[in-house]
Each structure stands twice: as structure tokens, then as C-alpha cells.
C-alpha atoms as a printed R data frame, in Angstrom:
    type eleno elety resid chain resno       x       y      z
1   ATOM     1    CA   MET     A     1 -30.600 127.249 39.798
2   ATOM     2    CA   SER     A     2 -32.746 124.344 41.509
3   ATOM     3    CA   LEU     A     3 -34.038 125.166 44.715
4   ATOM     4    CA   ASP     A     4 -35.632 123.270 47.476
5   ATOM     5    CA   VAL     A     5 -38.356 125.818 48.455
6   ATOM     6    CA   VAL     A     6 -39.887 128.794 46.878
7   ATOM     7    CA   VAL     A     7 -42.062 130.842 49.337
8   ATOM     8    CA   VAL     A     8 -44.566 132.938 47.769
9   ATOM     9    CA   GLY     A     9 -45.357 136.186 49.946
10  ATOM    10    CA   ALA     A    10 -43.282 138.175 52.210
11  ATOM    11    CA   GLY     A    11 -46.039 138.771 54.691
12  ATOM    12    CA   ILE     A    12 -45.292 137.484 58.078
13  ATOM    13    CA   VAL     A    13 -45.985 133.800 57.480
14  ATOM    14    CA   GLY     A    14 -43.941 134.068 54.473
15  ATOM    15    CA   THR     A    15 -41.206 135.518 55.726
16  ATOM    16    CA   ALA     A    16 -41.198 133.530 59.041
17  ATOM    17    CA   THR     A    17 -41.752 130.223 56.660
18  ATOM    18    CA   ALA     A    18 -38.507 131.192 54.321
19  ATOM    19    CA   TRP     A    19 -36.382 131.968 58.007
20  ATOM    20    CA   GLU     A    20 -37.398 128.742 59.543
21  ATOM    21    CA   LEU     A    21 -36.415 126.738 56.332
22  ATOM    22    CA   ALA     A    22 -33.374 128.573 55.654
23  ATOM    23    CA   ARG     A    23 -31.969 128.013 59.229
24  ATOM    24    CA   ARG     A    24 -32.726 124.097 58.563
25  ATOM    25    CA   GLY     A    25 -30.293 124.213 55.655
26  ATOM    26    CA   ALA     A    26 -33.089 124.410 52.612
27  ATOM    27    CA   ALA     A    27 -31.972 126.258 49.920
28  ATOM    28    CA   VAL     A    28 -34.995 128.968 49.772
29  ATOM    29    CA   ALA     A    29 -36.202 131.908 47.401
30  ATOM    30    CA   LEU     A    30 -38.903 134.298 48.807
31  ATOM    31    CA   VAL     A    31 -40.783 135.903 46.327
32  ATOM    32    CA   ASP     A    32 -43.263 138.875 46.607
33  ATOM    33    CA   ARG     A    33 -45.037 140.828 43.674
34  ATOM    34    CA   ALA     A    34 -44.216 143.890 45.944
35  ATOM    35    CA   GLY     A    35 -41.829 144.366 48.647
36  ATOM    36    CA   ILE     A    36 -41.346 142.727 52.076
37  ATOM    37    CA   SER     A    37 -44.317 143.146 54.069
38  ATOM    38    CA   GLU     A    38 -46.234 145.784 52.494
39  ATOM    39    CA   GLY     A    39 -49.839 143.904 52.254
40  ATOM    40    CA   THR     A    40 -51.709 142.889 54.955
41  ATOM    41    CA   THR     A    41 -48.763 142.647 57.625
42  ATOM    42    CA   GLY     A    42 -48.216 146.031 58.346
43  ATOM    43    CA   LEU     A    43 -51.784 147.807 58.319
44  ATOM    44    CA   GLY     A    44 -53.276 145.863 61.371
45  ATOM    45    CA   GLU     A    45 -52.776 147.081 65.121
46  ATOM    46    CA   GLY     A    46 -49.589 144.785 65.382
47  ATOM    47    CA   ASP     A    47 -51.401 142.629 68.494
48  ATOM    48    CA   ALA     A    48 -50.733 139.031 69.446
49  ATOM    49    CA   LEU     A    49 -53.574 138.214 71.376
50  ATOM    50    CA   CYS     A    50 -55.221 135.010 72.694
51  ATOM    51    CA   CYS     A    51 -58.091 137.174 74.577
52  ATOM    52    CA   ASP     A    52 -60.332 137.327 71.375
53  ATOM    53    CA   LYS     A    53 -60.534 133.678 70.565
54  ATOM    54    CA   ASP     A    54 -62.302 130.625 72.346
55  ATOM    55    CA   ALA     A    55 -61.222 126.765 72.742
56  ATOM    56    CA   GLY     A    56 -60.271 125.244 69.636
57  ATOM    57    CA   PRO     A    57 -57.317 124.620 66.984
58  ATOM    58    CA   GLU     A    58 -57.347 128.172 66.460
59  ATOM    59    CA   LEU     A    59 -56.556 128.978 70.096
60  ATOM    60    CA   ASP     A    60 -54.139 126.149 70.453
61  ATOM    61    CA   LEU     A    61 -52.121 127.520 67.455
62  ATOM    62    CA   ALA     A    62 -52.342 131.211 69.284
63  ATOM    63    CA   VAL     A    63 -50.900 129.864 72.328
64  ATOM    64    CA   ALA     A    64 -47.879 128.057 70.554
65  ATOM    65    CA   GLY     A    65 -47.717 131.406 68.662
66  ATOM    66    CA   LEU     A    66 -48.101 133.801 71.629
67  ATOM    67    CA   ALA     A    67 -44.879 131.769 73.315
68  ATOM    68    CA   LEU     A    68 -42.536 132.139 70.256
69  ATOM    69    CA   PHE     A    69 -42.435 135.881 70.922
70  ATOM    70    CA   ASP     A    70 -39.862 135.817 73.260
71  ATOM    71    CA   GLU     A    71 -37.506 134.069 70.861
72  ATOM    72    CA   LEU     A    72 -38.581 136.565 68.251
73  ATOM    73    CA   GLU     A    73 -37.644 139.431 70.647
74  ATOM    74    CA   ALA     A    74 -33.995 137.829 71.069
75  ATOM    75    CA   LEU     A    75 -33.721 137.631 67.409
76  ATOM    76    CA   VAL     A    76 -35.262 140.800 66.443
77  ATOM    77    CA   GLY     A    77 -34.372 143.247 69.374
78  ATOM    78    CA   PRO     A    78 -35.631 146.456 69.963
79  ATOM    79    CA   ALA     A    79 -36.686 146.647 66.368
80  ATOM    80    CA   ALA     A    80 -39.489 144.543 67.349
81  ATOM    81    CA   ARG     A    81 -41.206 146.925 69.422
82  ATOM    82    CA   ILE     A    82 -42.974 144.388 72.259
83  ATOM    83    CA   ARG     A    83 -45.027 145.766 74.318
84  ATOM    84    CA   ARG     A    84 -45.937 142.965 76.839
85  ATOM    85    CA   LYS     A    85 -48.961 145.305 78.293
86  ATOM    86    CA   GLY     A    86 -51.965 142.328 78.352
87  ATOM    87    CA   ALA     A    87 -55.393 143.192 76.988
88  ATOM    88    CA   LEU     A    88 -58.452 143.924 78.768
89  ATOM    89    CA   VAL     A    89 -61.961 142.487 77.308
90  ATOM    90    CA   VAL     A    90 -64.737 144.704 78.575
91  ATOM    91    CA   HIS     A    91 -68.268 143.794 78.607
92  ATOM    92    CA   PRO     A    92 -70.812 146.928 78.281
93  ATOM    93    CA   ASP     A    93 -73.405 144.337 77.138
94  ATOM    94    CA   ALA     A    94 -74.830 142.015 79.715
95  ATOM    95    CA   ARG     A    95 -75.358 139.015 77.083
96  ATOM    96    CA   THR     A    96 -71.528 138.626 76.416
97  ATOM    97    CA   TRP     A    97 -70.710 139.172 80.192
98  ATOM    98    CA   ALA     A    98 -73.234 135.928 81.343
99  ATOM    99    CA   ASP     A    99 -71.178 133.940 79.138
100 ATOM   100    CA   GLU     A   100 -67.548 134.930 79.927
101 ATOM   101    CA   PRO     A   101 -66.934 132.966 82.813
102 ATOM   102    CA   ALA     A   102 -67.259 129.512 81.034
103 ATOM   103    CA   ARG     A   103 -64.972 131.156 78.089
104 ATOM   104    CA   LEU     A   104 -62.326 131.810 80.653
105 ATOM   105    CA   ASP     A   105 -62.128 128.332 82.152
106 ATOM   106    CA   ARG     A   106 -62.332 126.853 78.372
107 ATOM   107    CA   LEU     A   107 -59.225 129.398 77.628
108 ATOM   108    CA   ARG     A   108 -57.240 128.740 81.247
109 ATOM   109    CA   ALA     A   109 -57.812 124.938 80.116
110 ATOM   110    CA   ALA     A   110 -56.206 125.641 76.962
111 ATOM   111    CA   GLY     A   111 -53.143 127.195 78.846
112 ATOM   112    CA   VAL     A   112 -54.079 130.964 78.526
113 ATOM   113    CA   GLU     A   113 -53.795 133.269 81.593
114 ATOM   114    CA   ALA     A   114 -57.073 135.148 82.417
115 ATOM   115    CA   GLU     A   115 -58.322 136.764 85.370
116 ATOM   116    CA   VAL     A   116 -61.664 138.475 86.298
117 ATOM   117    CA   VAL     A   117 -60.924 142.375 87.237
118 ATOM   118    CA   ASP     A   118 -62.372 143.695 90.316
119 ATOM   119    CA   ASP     A   119 -61.456 147.229 89.555
120 ATOM   120    CA   VAL     A   120 -61.360 148.163 85.795
121 ATOM   121    CA   LEU     A   121 -60.497 151.654 86.573
122 ATOM   122    CA   ALA     A   122 -57.592 150.779 88.943
123 ATOM   123    CA   LEU     A   123 -56.229 149.221 85.654
124 ATOM   124    CA   GLU     A   124 -57.455 152.069 83.221
125 ATOM   125    CA   PRO     A   125 -58.619 155.261 84.723
126 ATOM   126    CA   GLN     A   126 -59.653 156.355 81.195
127 ATOM   127    CA   LEU     A   127 -62.189 153.694 81.040
128 ATOM   128    CA   THR     A   128 -65.163 155.168 82.475
129 ATOM   129    CA   GLY     A   129 -67.907 153.733 80.170
130 ATOM   130    CA   PRO     A   130 -70.323 151.688 81.787
131 ATOM   131    CA   LEU     A   131 -69.656 148.093 82.173
132 ATOM   132    CA   HIS     A   132 -70.990 144.953 83.783
133 ATOM   133    CA   GLY     A   133 -67.407 143.438 84.014
134 ATOM   134    CA   ALA     A   134 -64.116 142.941 82.647
135 ATOM   135    CA   THR     A   135 -61.454 140.058 82.118
136 ATOM   136    CA   PHE     A   136 -57.650 140.675 81.703
137 ATOM   137    CA   PHE     A   137 -54.924 138.782 79.844
138 ATOM   138    CA   PRO     A   138 -51.589 139.467 80.818
139 ATOM   139    CA   ARG     A   139 -49.556 137.683 78.031
140 ATOM   140    CA   ASP     A   140 -51.535 139.183 75.155
141 ATOM   141    CA   LEU     A   141 -48.834 141.988 73.330
142 ATOM   142    CA   GLN     A   142 -48.383 144.397 70.735
143 ATOM   143    CA   CYS     A   143 -45.374 144.636 68.692
144 ATOM   144    CA   ASP     A   144 -44.275 146.024 65.001
145 ATOM   145    CA   PRO     A   145 -44.906 143.058 62.645
146 ATOM   146    CA   ARG     A   146 -43.867 144.803 59.667
147 ATOM   147    CA   ALA     A   147 -40.099 145.272 61.256
148 ATOM   148    CA   ILE     A   148 -40.282 141.536 62.663
149 ATOM   149    CA   ALA     A   149 -41.169 140.418 59.338
150 ATOM   150    CA   ARG     A   150 -38.170 142.366 57.495
151 ATOM   151    CA   ALA     A   151 -36.143 141.274 60.040
152 ATOM   152    CA   LEU     A   152 -37.002 137.319 59.561
153 ATOM   153    CA   ALA     A   153 -36.432 138.361 55.805
154 ATOM   154    CA   ALA     A   154 -32.947 139.362 56.515
155 ATOM   155    CA   LEU     A   155 -32.027 136.394 58.741
156 ATOM   156    CA   ALA     A   156 -33.330 133.965 56.233
157 ATOM   157    CA   GLN     A   157 -30.860 135.661 53.603
158 ATOM   158    CA   GLU     A   158 -27.977 135.642 56.038
159 ATOM   159    CA   HIS     A   159 -28.417 131.824 55.824
160 ATOM   160    CA   GLY     A   160 -28.516 131.602 52.129
161 ATOM   161    CA   ALA     A   161 -31.767 132.414 51.160
162 ATOM   162    CA   THR     A   162 -32.661 134.709 48.180
163 ATOM   163    CA   LEU     A   163 -34.955 137.420 47.974
164 ATOM   164    CA   ARG     A   164 -37.200 138.405 44.903
165 ATOM   165    CA   THR     A   165 -39.397 141.310 45.120
166 ATOM   166    CA   HIS     A   166 -41.595 143.009 42.757
167 ATOM   167    CA   ALA     A   167 -41.637 139.550 40.882
168 ATOM   168    CA   GLU     A   168 -45.069 138.425 40.571
169 ATOM   169    CA   VAL     A   169 -45.874 134.677 40.411
170 ATOM   170    CA   GLU     A   170 -48.227 133.402 37.122
171 ATOM   171    CA   ALA     A   171 -48.056 129.863 37.846
172 ATOM   172    CA   VAL     A   172 -46.998 127.081 40.124
173 ATOM   173    CA   ASP     A   173 -45.205 124.332 38.057
174 ATOM   174    CA   GLY     A   174 -42.635 122.302 39.015
175 ATOM   175    CA   GLY     A   175 -41.580 125.754 41.442
176 ATOM   176    CA   VAL     A   176 -43.221 128.930 39.893
177 ATOM   177    CA   ARG     A   177 -43.200 130.767 36.517
178 ATOM   178    CA   LEU     A   178 -42.804 134.533 37.027
179 ATOM   179    CA   THR     A   179 -44.201 137.250 35.109
180 ATOM   180    CA   GLY     A   180 -42.070 137.712 32.103
181 ATOM   181    CA   GLY     A   181 -41.490 133.822 31.911
182 ATOM   182    CA   GLU     A   182 -38.643 132.936 34.236
183 ATOM   183    CA   HIS     A   183 -39.255 129.691 35.910
184 ATOM   184    CA   LEU     A   184 -38.083 129.311 39.544
185 ATOM   185    CA   ARG     A   185 -37.583 125.295 39.657
186 ATOM   186    CA   ALA     A   186 -38.180 123.948 43.231
187 ATOM   187    CA   ARG     A   187 -39.114 120.605 44.781
188 ATOM   188    CA   HIS     A   188 -41.618 122.590 47.131
189 ATOM   189    CA   VAL     A   189 -43.667 125.748 46.874
190 ATOM   190    CA   VAL     A   190 -45.140 127.525 49.765
191 ATOM   191    CA   LEU     A   191 -48.007 129.760 49.186
192 ATOM   192    CA   ALA     A   192 -48.678 132.410 51.717
193 ATOM   193    CA   ALA     A   193 -50.296 135.305 49.710
194 ATOM   194    CA   GLY     A   194 -52.555 136.365 52.206
195 ATOM   195    CA   PRO     A   195 -55.770 137.594 50.985
196 ATOM   196    CA   TRP     A   196 -54.282 137.244 47.375
197 ATOM   197    CA   SER     A   197 -54.001 133.647 47.752
198 ATOM   198    CA   ALA     A   198 -56.854 132.479 46.040
199 ATOM   199    CA   PRO     A   199 -55.747 132.282 42.429
200 ATOM   200    CA   LEU     A   200 -52.726 130.083 42.949
201 ATOM   201    CA   THR     A   201 -54.327 127.766 45.604
202 ATOM   202    CA   GLY     A   202 -57.840 127.544 44.348
203 ATOM   203    CA   LEU     A   203 -58.904 127.609 48.131
204 ATOM   204    CA   PRO     A   204 -62.012 130.096 48.880
205 ATOM   205    CA   VAL     A   205 -60.016 132.924 50.051
206 ATOM   206    CA   GLU     A   206 -61.416 136.068 50.304
207 ATOM   207    CA   PRO     A   207 -60.294 139.522 51.529
208 ATOM   208    CA   ARG     A   208 -61.986 140.788 54.509
209 ATOM   209    CA   LYS     A   209 -61.715 144.689 54.478
210 ATOM   210    CA   GLY     A   210 -61.023 146.571 57.713
211 ATOM   211    CA   GLN     A   211 -60.278 149.957 58.475
212 ATOM   212    CA   LEU     A   212 -58.707 151.807 61.336
213 ATOM   213    CA   THR     A   213 -58.212 155.217 62.571
214 ATOM   214    CA   ARG     A   214 -55.169 156.490 64.280
215 ATOM   215    CA   LEU     A   215 -56.000 159.761 66.431
216 ATOM   216    CA   ARG     A   216 -53.339 162.416 67.932
217 ATOM   217    CA   LEU     A   217 -53.306 163.036 71.403
218 ATOM   218    CA   PRO     A   218 -52.041 166.770 72.237
219 ATOM   219    CA   SER     A   219 -48.802 165.192 73.722
220 ATOM   220    CA   PRO     A   220 -48.082 161.939 73.038
221 ATOM   221    CA   ASP     A   221 -48.440 159.529 75.882
222 ATOM   222    CA   PRO     A   222 -48.317 155.684 75.601
223 ATOM   223    CA   SER     A   223 -49.926 155.241 79.060
224 ATOM   224    CA   PHE     A   224 -53.240 156.939 77.931
225 ATOM   225    CA   LEU     A   225 -54.197 153.684 77.812
226 ATOM   226    CA   ARG     A   226 -51.653 151.212 79.428
227 ATOM   227    CA   ARG     A   227 -53.390 148.223 77.681
228 ATOM   228    CA   LYS     A   228 -55.540 147.076 74.656
229 ATOM   229    CA   VAL     A   229 -58.909 147.510 75.367
230 ATOM   230    CA   VAL     A   230 -61.272 145.213 73.681
231 ATOM   231    CA   ASP     A   231 -65.363 145.387 73.662
232 ATOM   232    CA   ALA     A   232 -66.630 141.798 73.828
233 ATOM   233    CA   SER     A   233 -68.686 141.832 70.685
234 ATOM   234    CA   TYR     A   234 -65.467 142.258 68.705
235 ATOM   235    CA   LEU     A   235 -65.264 138.225 69.330
236 ATOM   236    CA   LEU     A   236 -68.527 138.159 67.619
237 ATOM   237    CA   ALA     A   237 -67.811 140.219 65.086
238 ATOM   238    CA   VAL     A   238 -64.738 138.001 63.915
239 ATOM   239    CA   GLY     A   239 -66.417 134.900 63.982
240 ATOM   240    CA   ALA     A   240 -69.606 136.107 61.791
241 ATOM   241    CA   PRO     A   241 -70.372 134.437 58.747
242 ATOM   242    CA   ASP     A   242 -72.004 136.658 56.720
243 ATOM   243    CA   ALA     A   243 -70.413 139.062 54.338
244 ATOM   244    CA   GLY     A   244 -71.912 142.351 55.793
245 ATOM   245    CA   ARG     A   245 -70.142 145.222 57.884
246 ATOM   246    CA   GLN     A   246 -69.321 144.391 61.453
247 ATOM   247    CA   VAL     A   247 -68.268 147.062 63.808
248 ATOM   248    CA   ALA     A   248 -66.712 146.495 67.221
249 ATOM   249    CA   THR     A   249 -64.397 148.457 69.362
250 ATOM   250    CA   VAL     A   250 -61.053 148.097 69.759
251 ATOM   251    CA   VAL     A   251 -58.820 150.845 71.335
252 ATOM   252    CA   GLU     A   252 -55.351 151.499 72.281
253 ATOM   253    CA   THR     A   253 -52.281 153.199 72.162
254 ATOM   254    CA   THR     A   254 -49.489 152.796 69.611
255 ATOM   255    CA   TRP     A   255 -45.753 152.942 70.178
256 ATOM   256    CA   ASP     A   256 -45.447 156.674 69.538
257 ATOM   257    CA   GLY     A   257 -48.017 157.398 71.976
258 ATOM   258    CA   HIS     A   258 -51.241 158.309 70.137
259 ATOM   259    CA   VAL     A   259 -54.322 156.118 70.193
260 ATOM   260    CA   VAL     A   260 -55.824 153.809 67.564
261 ATOM   261    CA   VAL     A   261 -59.375 152.971 66.964
262 ATOM   262    CA   GLY     A   262 -61.133 150.136 65.313
263 ATOM   263    CA   SER     A   263 -62.529 147.884 64.019
264 ATOM   264    CA   THR     A   264 -64.582 146.983 60.806
265 ATOM   265    CA   ARG     A   265 -65.039 143.964 59.062
266 ATOM   266    CA   GLU     A   266 -66.742 143.380 55.465
267 ATOM   267    CA   ARG     A   267 -66.434 141.312 52.579
268 ATOM   268    CA   ILE     A   268 -66.695 143.197 49.610
269 ATOM   269    CA   GLY     A   269 -63.494 142.559 47.244
270 ATOM   270    CA   PHE     A   270 -60.406 144.772 47.349
271 ATOM   271    CA   ASP     A   271 -62.113 148.059 47.879
272 ATOM   272    CA   ASP     A   272 -59.363 149.878 49.447
273 ATOM   273    CA   ARG     A   273 -61.408 153.550 49.624
274 ATOM   274    CA   VAL     A   274 -61.439 155.092 53.002
275 ATOM   275    CA   ASP     A   275 -65.201 155.749 54.289
276 ATOM   276    CA   ASP     A   276 -64.899 158.758 56.288
277 ATOM   277    CA   ASP     A   277 -68.586 158.547 57.803
278 ATOM   278    CA   LEU     A   278 -67.734 155.037 59.149
279 ATOM   279    CA   ALA     A   279 -64.392 156.294 60.604
280 ATOM   280    CA   ARG     A   280 -66.301 158.920 63.031
281 ATOM   281    CA   GLU     A   281 -68.790 156.045 63.658
282 ATOM   282    CA   VAL     A   282 -65.764 153.851 64.909
283 ATOM   283    CA   GLN     A   283 -64.479 156.928 67.009
284 ATOM   284    CA   SER     A   284 -67.901 157.405 68.424
285 ATOM   285    CA   LEU     A   285 -68.387 154.286 69.650
286 ATOM   286    CA   ALA     A   286 -64.790 153.936 71.456
287 ATOM   287    CA   ALA     A   287 -65.626 157.233 73.247
288 ATOM   288    CA   ARG     A   288 -68.640 155.002 74.839
289 ATOM   289    CA   LEU     A   289 -65.865 152.975 76.684
290 ATOM   290    CA   VAL     A   290 -63.197 155.656 76.344
291 ATOM   291    CA   PRO     A   291 -64.672 158.934 76.415
292 ATOM   292    CA   GLY     A   292 -61.076 160.751 76.714
293 ATOM   293    CA   VAL     A   293 -60.751 159.932 72.671
294 ATOM   294    CA   ALA     A   294 -64.086 161.888 71.524
295 ATOM   295    CA   GLY     A   295 -62.417 164.758 71.243
296 ATOM   296    CA   LEU     A   296 -59.210 163.471 69.455
297 ATOM   297    CA   GLU     A   297 -58.342 164.651 66.157
298 ATOM   298    CA   PRO     A   298 -57.959 162.035 63.662
299 ATOM   299    CA   ASP     A   299 -54.445 161.687 62.349
300 ATOM   300    CA   ASP     A   300 -54.837 158.968 59.397
301 ATOM   301    CA   THR     A   301 -57.178 156.597 58.301
302 ATOM   302    CA   TRP     A   302 -56.206 153.181 56.181
303 ATOM   303    CA   VAL     A   303 -57.698 150.223 54.835
304 ATOM   304    CA   GLY     A   304 -56.327 146.813 55.107
305 ATOM   305    CA   PHE     A   305 -57.502 143.175 53.679
306 ATOM   306    CA   ARG     A   306 -57.568 140.162 56.061
307 ATOM   307    CA   PRO     A   307 -57.295 136.693 54.171
308 ATOM   308    CA   TRP     A   308 -60.668 135.052 55.470
309 ATOM   309    CA   LEU     A   309 -61.869 131.376 55.149
310 ATOM   310    CA   PRO     A   310 -65.457 130.456 55.325
311 ATOM   311    CA   ASP     A   311 -65.057 128.118 58.536
312 ATOM   312    CA   GLY     A   312 -62.549 130.644 60.190
313 ATOM   313    CA   LEU     A   313 -59.737 128.508 60.247
314 ATOM   314    CA   PRO     A   314 -56.099 128.848 58.253
315 ATOM   315    CA   ALA     A   315 -55.160 126.784 55.817
316 ATOM   316    CA   ILE     A   316 -51.883 125.279 56.643
317 ATOM   317    CA   GLY     A   317 -50.271 122.268 55.219
318 ATOM   318    CA   ALA     A   318 -50.211 120.495 51.883
319 ATOM   319    CA   LEU     A   319 -52.544 121.109 49.016
320 ATOM   320    CA   ARG     A   320 -50.979 118.511 46.772
321 ATOM   321    CA   ASP     A   321 -47.231 117.110 46.507
322 ATOM   322    CA   GLY     A   322 -44.786 119.552 46.712
323 ATOM   323    CA   VAL     A   323 -47.347 122.513 46.914
324 ATOM   324    CA   TRP     A   324 -48.428 124.200 50.117
325 ATOM   325    CA   ALA     A   325 -50.773 126.735 51.779
326 ATOM   326    CA   ALA     A   326 -50.261 129.050 54.307
327 ATOM   327    CA   THR     A   327 -53.180 131.294 54.256
328 ATOM   328    CA   GLY     A   328 -56.542 132.301 55.732
329 ATOM   329    CA   HIS     A   329 -55.217 133.720 59.314
330 ATOM   330    CA   GLU     A   330 -58.255 136.611 58.786
331 ATOM   331    CA   GLY     A   331 -57.256 139.131 61.808
332 ATOM   332    CA   ALA     A   332 -54.732 136.836 63.577
333 ATOM   333    CA   GLY     A   333 -51.544 136.774 61.434
334 ATOM   334    CA   VAL     A   334 -49.275 138.613 63.911
335 ATOM   335    CA   VAL     A   335 -49.707 135.614 66.189
336 ATOM   336    CA   LEU     A   336 -50.150 132.872 64.093
337 ATOM   337    CA   GLY     A   337 -47.862 133.739 61.489
338 ATOM   338    CA   PRO     A   338 -44.477 132.870 63.245
339 ATOM   339    CA   ILE     A   339 -45.957 129.721 64.270
340 ATOM   340    CA   THR     A   340 -47.325 128.693 60.921
341 ATOM   341    CA   GLY     A   341 -43.727 129.414 59.145
342 ATOM   342    CA   ARG     A   342 -42.355 126.919 62.278
343 ATOM   343    CA   LEU     A   343 -44.578 124.272 61.369
344 ATOM   344    CA   LEU     A   344 -44.483 124.091 57.426
345 ATOM   345    CA   ALA     A   345 -40.590 124.227 57.746
346 ATOM   346    CA   GLN     A   346 -41.122 121.318 60.188
347 ATOM   347    CA   ALA     A   347 -43.611 119.419 57.798
348 ATOM   348    CA   ILE     A   348 -41.575 120.237 54.576
349 ATOM   349    CA   CYS     A   349 -38.420 118.885 56.370
350 ATOM   350    CA   GLY     A   350 -39.413 115.834 57.733
351 ATOM   351    CA   GLU     A   351 -39.989 116.942 61.317
352 ATOM   352    CA   ARG     A   352 -43.093 115.997 63.314
353 ATOM   353    CA   PRO     A   353 -44.902 119.478 63.573
354 ATOM   354    CA   GLU     A   354 -45.197 120.671 67.080
355 ATOM   355    CA   VAL     A   355 -48.947 121.588 66.908
356 ATOM   356    CA   ASP     A   356 -51.176 119.080 64.773
357 ATOM   357    CA   LEU     A   357 -52.155 120.617 61.224
358 ATOM   358    CA   ALA     A   358 -54.847 118.295 60.633
359 ATOM   359    CA   PRO     A   359 -57.708 121.009 61.547
360 ATOM   360    CA   PHE     A   360 -55.923 123.100 59.244
361 ATOM   361    CA   ASP     A   361 -55.623 121.177 56.182
362 ATOM   362    CA   PRO     A   362 -56.348 122.689 53.035
363 ATOM   363    CA   GLY     A   363 -58.115 119.314 51.584
364 ATOM   364    CA   ARG     A   364 -60.929 120.112 53.928
365 ATOM   365    CA   PHE     A   365 -62.616 122.455 51.305
366 ATOM   366    CA   ASP     A   366 -62.390 119.479 48.693
367 ATOM   367    CA   ARG     A   367 -64.240 117.529 50.987
């Protein structure tokens, strides 16, 4: 059987790509060495954000990506668990607050809704730590990206796509060769394997380890924090170029009414060990902003790997004739994944992509 496209990687990027191709009538196979959304996609907080970005190509992509979630909610239904609660960026440091008005101007010019908050406690009574100011991004949201990815894979199958799980790709050669020798022939291959993309793409993708902790509220309460709370230093941690550990506070409630605190970043390979001392540090830092989390008992701590590229932008586009890359979204895969799938499908099917792919050209690393 000859296919139009093989998509390698069944996270939110790969499943979105498979769905967008299948609904355009392409013959698609979606391949993953594990199962659907068993890697990076399901291991974050599930946020689709513009609040943590600045003007530039990634923000333009995120604005387009956030706009897709109305459509995703209609496609997936309640299983998507979309909570349009917004995000609150807070500034315990005067230096980040001094820079915030100019950043807000840039974000608004790019189409982001944002406002300065006059009374933080009116928005978040639990947020009693010392602050210089805060800004609110009402369109940012939380969702269940694992459920969205699984729904997109199912929709792709309804439109004729085939799914191959527990099938590892050894080589890209007129399609893909799987461990065991099977050859899936295809005109195009999309490599969307997240932090595991480097061997197949040749791109300098590295895993950026992150650790999160879920804390138990005595009585589950999604309104304990109504919005996602982000310390502005998080923006600096995301963009830090060095491999060393970065710690910055994010805190929010989960769908089932408990609390998640983070976050950490470090490039130390695929080290999946949980650091209990680091978990305690992260909870302590969160308690400076939200004192109510100080005494909460940890329920679980886990590790995930973000796909990192040196210039901070994802690689989306043609690697060579018939081979496409979709990786390097770092911690923004939830908001950027579905729009990435649409843009790649548009490019492969000869349509004009609705966002310019030039800044994300994988060939920039060769140059």
C-alpha cells in the first residue's frame, strides 16, 4: 500500500497533522513507538497561552493557535475540558514590572487581549504575596491536551487514516522503515516526535526536562485559584539559553480541583528521575505568592521533556524533498500544536499556509 503521508509521532502536533491531512483527503498513516499522547503532550499543565510570550514569530503562531480552540472544542466536546479562565502574570520583582507596559503594547499590537490589573485581590483572593503589579490575559486557557490528541487521532481514522502504535521508526527512506524491516511507503513524511526528533531529523533538538507537583486540597475546589498565576520571571526562564536549571513559579488549579505548582527547566538529557528537594523548593516559591499552598500535601510529582531548539523557535516545514519537520515547540506545544498541524497540511496539500512558515524553516540550522 502506498500512502500520501506518514506522520511520525502521536502527540498533539502529530495527531493534529494527521487529522488536517486526512480531512483534506490524503491517505495518511500515524505512527508512534508508544501510544497516542503518551509522551510530552500529557505531562504539562495543559495550558494554551499568549501571556508568556513577546512580539515575534512565535507569538504570531500562538495567536493563530489560540484562535483554533473554539473549533477544537466543537470537534472534541466536553472531553477537551477547556477552561477559559485566563492567565494572571504577576510581578514580585520591580525590574520585570518596569518592562511590562512596553511588552503589553507589543502584545496588543499582535492581537493579544491584555490589561493591567488594578486590584489583584479582587481577581485572586489567595494571591496575597507582595507584588509591584499584575497583568491579565483573558483569552488564555487550560485544557486536556491528551484527550484532544486522542480525539484528533480518532477523527483522522474516521477519515481513513491508519494508526500504528508501538511501531518504532528506524529510517526515513521513501516513507519510513520500522524496526523489524517493514517499509511504509509514502510521498511525504512528517517528523513530529517532539524531544525524540533529533535522530530522524538531524536537527539540534534536545530534551528540556521539567518537573511539576500536584498538591491536594482538603476539599477539591477549582475556584481556589480562578486563573493561572505566572510569576513574570517565568518568561526569562523560558528564554534562558544555558543548559542549567531554571526555576520560576506557575501555580493553578486542575480540572478536578487540586493545585499544580511548577516549573523547572534544565537540559540534562532524558533523565526522568524526580527530585524531591526540588519539588519542595518549587512549592516554597509558590507559597510566596499564594501562601495557601504552603501546607498542602503533595499528591504526585512527575517529569516531562520539552523539545528545545537553540534559537527558541520550533522547526516547521520542509527538511528536504518529501520530508517535513514539526518539532521544537518547547513548552508551548499545546497552543502551537494544532496550528502547526494545519499549516503543514496546507503546505503539503499545495495550499497557502495561513501563517508564514519562513521563520520556522528547519533549514535555518544548516545555514
